[in-house]
PDB file of C-alpha atoms in Angstrom:
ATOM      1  CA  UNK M  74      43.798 -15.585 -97.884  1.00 68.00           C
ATOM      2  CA  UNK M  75      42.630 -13.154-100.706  1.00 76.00           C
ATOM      3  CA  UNK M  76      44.758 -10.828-102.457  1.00 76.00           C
ATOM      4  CA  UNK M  77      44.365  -7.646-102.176  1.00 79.00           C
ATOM      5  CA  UNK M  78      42.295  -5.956-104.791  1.00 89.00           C
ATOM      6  CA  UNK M  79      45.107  -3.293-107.203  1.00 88.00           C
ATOM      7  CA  UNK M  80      44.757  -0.621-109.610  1.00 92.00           C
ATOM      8  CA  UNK M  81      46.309  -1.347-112.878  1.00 93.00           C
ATOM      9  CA  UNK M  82      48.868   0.997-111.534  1.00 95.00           C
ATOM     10  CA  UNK M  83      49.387  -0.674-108.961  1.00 94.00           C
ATOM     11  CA  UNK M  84      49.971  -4.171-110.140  1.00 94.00           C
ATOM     12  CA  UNK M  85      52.168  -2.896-113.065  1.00 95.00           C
ATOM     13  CA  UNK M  86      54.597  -1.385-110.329  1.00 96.00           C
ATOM     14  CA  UNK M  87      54.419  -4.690-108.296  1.00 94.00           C
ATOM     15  CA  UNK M  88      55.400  -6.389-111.105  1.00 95.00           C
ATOM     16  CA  UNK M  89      58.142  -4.085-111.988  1.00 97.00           C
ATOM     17  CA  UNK M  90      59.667  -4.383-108.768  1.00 96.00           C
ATOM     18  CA  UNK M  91      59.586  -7.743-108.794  1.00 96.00           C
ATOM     19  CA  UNK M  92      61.334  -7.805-112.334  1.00 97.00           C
ATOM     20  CA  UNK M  93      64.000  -5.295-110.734  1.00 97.00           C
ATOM     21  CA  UNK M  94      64.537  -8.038-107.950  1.00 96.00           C
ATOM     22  CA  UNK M  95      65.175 -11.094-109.788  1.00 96.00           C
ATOM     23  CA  UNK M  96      67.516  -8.900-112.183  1.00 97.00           C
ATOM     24  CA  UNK M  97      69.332  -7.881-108.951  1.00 96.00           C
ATOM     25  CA  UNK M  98      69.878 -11.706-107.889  1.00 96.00           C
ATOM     26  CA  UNK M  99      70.954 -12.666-111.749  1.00 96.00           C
ATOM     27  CA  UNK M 100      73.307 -10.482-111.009  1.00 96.00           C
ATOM     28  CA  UNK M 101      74.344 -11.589-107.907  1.00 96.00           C
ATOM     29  CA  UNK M 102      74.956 -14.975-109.301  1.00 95.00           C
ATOM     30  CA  UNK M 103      76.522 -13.830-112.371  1.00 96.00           C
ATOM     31  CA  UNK M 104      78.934 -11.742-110.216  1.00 96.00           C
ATOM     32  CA  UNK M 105      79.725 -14.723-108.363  1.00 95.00           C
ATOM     33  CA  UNK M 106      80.291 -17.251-111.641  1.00 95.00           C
ATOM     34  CA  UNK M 107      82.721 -14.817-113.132  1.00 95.00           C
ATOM     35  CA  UNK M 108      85.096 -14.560-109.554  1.00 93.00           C
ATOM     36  CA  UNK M 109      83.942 -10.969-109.076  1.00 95.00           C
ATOM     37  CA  UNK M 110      82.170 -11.991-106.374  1.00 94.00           C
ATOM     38  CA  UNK M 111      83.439 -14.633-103.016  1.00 94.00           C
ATOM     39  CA  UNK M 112      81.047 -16.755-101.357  1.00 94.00           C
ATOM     40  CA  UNK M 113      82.349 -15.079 -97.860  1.00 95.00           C
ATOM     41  CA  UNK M 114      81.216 -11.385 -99.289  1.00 95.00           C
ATOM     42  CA  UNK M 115      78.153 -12.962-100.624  1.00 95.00           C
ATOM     43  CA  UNK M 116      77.467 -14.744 -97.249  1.00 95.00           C
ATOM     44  CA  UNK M 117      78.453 -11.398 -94.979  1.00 95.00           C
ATOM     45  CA  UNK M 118      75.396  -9.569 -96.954  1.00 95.00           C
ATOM     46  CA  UNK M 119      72.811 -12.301 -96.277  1.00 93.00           C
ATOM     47  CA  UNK M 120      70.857 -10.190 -94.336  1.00 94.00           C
ATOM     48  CA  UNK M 121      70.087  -8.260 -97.523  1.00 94.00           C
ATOM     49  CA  UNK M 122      66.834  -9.111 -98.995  1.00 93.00           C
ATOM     50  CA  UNK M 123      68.243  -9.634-102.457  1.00 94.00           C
ATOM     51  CA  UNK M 124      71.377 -11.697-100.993  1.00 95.00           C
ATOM     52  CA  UNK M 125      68.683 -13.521 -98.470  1.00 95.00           C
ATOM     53  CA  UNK M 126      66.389 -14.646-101.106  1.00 95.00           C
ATOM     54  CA  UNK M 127      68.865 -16.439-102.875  1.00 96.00           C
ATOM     55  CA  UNK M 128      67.963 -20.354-102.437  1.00 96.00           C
ATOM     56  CA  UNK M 129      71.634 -22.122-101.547  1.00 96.00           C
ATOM     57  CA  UNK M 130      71.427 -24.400-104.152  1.00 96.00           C
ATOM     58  CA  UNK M 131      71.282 -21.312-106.889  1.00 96.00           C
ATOM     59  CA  UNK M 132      74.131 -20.110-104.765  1.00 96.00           C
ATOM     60  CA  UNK M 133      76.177 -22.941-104.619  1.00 96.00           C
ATOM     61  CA  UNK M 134      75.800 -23.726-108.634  1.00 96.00           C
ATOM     62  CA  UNK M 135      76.636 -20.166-109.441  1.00 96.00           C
ATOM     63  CA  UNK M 136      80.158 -21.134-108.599  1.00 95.00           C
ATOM     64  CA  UNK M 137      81.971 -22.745-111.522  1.00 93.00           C
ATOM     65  CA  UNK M 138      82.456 -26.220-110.784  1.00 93.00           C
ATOM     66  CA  UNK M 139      79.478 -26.959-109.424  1.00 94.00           C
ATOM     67  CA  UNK M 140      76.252 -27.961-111.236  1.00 95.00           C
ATOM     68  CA  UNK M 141      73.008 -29.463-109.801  1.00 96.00           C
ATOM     69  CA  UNK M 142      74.957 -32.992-108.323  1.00 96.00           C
ATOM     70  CA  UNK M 143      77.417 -31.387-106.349  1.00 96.00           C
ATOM     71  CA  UNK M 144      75.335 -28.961-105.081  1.00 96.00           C
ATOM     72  CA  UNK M 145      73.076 -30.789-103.484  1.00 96.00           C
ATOM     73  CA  UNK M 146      75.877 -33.395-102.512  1.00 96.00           C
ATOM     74  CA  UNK M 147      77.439 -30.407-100.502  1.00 96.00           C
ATOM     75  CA  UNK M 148      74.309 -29.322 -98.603  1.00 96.00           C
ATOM     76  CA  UNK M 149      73.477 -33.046 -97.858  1.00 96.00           C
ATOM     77  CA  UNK M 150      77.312 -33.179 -96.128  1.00 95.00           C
ATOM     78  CA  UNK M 151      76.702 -29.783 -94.291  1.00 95.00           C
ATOM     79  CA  UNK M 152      73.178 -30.776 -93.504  1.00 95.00           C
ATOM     80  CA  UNK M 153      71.276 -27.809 -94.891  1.00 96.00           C
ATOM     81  CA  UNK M 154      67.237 -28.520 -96.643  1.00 95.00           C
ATOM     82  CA  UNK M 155      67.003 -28.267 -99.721  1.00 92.00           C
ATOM     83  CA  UNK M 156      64.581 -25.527 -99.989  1.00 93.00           C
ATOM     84  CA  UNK M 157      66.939 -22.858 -97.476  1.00 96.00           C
ATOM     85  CA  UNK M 158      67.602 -19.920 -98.669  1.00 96.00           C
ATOM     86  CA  UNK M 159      70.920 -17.629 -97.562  1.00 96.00           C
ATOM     87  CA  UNK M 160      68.847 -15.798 -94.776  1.00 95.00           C
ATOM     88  CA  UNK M 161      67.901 -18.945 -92.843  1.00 95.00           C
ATOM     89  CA  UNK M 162      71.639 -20.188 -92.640  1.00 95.00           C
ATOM     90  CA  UNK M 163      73.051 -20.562 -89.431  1.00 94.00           C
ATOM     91  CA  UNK M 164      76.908 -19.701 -88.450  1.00 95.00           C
ATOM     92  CA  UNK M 165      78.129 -23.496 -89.032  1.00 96.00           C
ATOM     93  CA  UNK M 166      76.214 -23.906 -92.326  1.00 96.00           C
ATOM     94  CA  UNK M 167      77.730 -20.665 -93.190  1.00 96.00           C
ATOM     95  CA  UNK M 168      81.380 -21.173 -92.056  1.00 96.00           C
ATOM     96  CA  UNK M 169      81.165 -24.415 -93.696  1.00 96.00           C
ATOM     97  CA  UNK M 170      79.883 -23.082 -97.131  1.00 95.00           C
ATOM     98  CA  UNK M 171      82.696 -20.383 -97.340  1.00 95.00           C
ATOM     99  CA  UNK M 172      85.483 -23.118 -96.651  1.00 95.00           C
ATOM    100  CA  UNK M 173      84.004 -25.207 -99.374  1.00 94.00           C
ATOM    101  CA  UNK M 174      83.529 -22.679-101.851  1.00 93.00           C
ATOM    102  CA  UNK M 175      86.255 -20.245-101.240  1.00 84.00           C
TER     103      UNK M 175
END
């Protein structure tokens, strides 16, 4: 599929946005690495494009502890892909998340 042909306008303000976006989600995770921030809240908002995005292992090393190993050791043991994001969670991977995190 083609992209769609922008202005120079147009394309500076898409990539703006997108800029804004990823500095929401930083955020997000720093929020969440300084205890500001639980992974039940951060779960209850999933539904929110800049919570949704979020893939789970970003979310799951955000919290201190946790690095690259044990992150993807805890989504093998709840059983969620490795390329999920928050959004596509369902109620078990998510109850299961918050007890192990929280």
């Amino acid at each position: 599929m083609a992209l769609p042909q922008m202005t120079e306008e147009q394309r500076a303000a898409a990539l703006e946005k997108a800029k804004e976006t990823r500095r929401k989600r930083a955020k997000v995770r720093e929020d969440i690495k300084a205890g500001k921030l639980t992974a039940k809240k951060a779960l209850a908002k999933r539904d929110d494009p800049i919570y949704g995005k979020i893939k789970v292992s970003q979310f799951i090393e955000s919290f201190p502890g946790y690095g690259k190993a044990k992150a993807e050791k805890l989504m093998a043991e709840i059983g969620i892909a490795e390329g999920r994001r928050l959004s596509g969670l369902g109620e078990k991977q998510v109850t299961a998340l918050i007890e192990a995190l929280d």
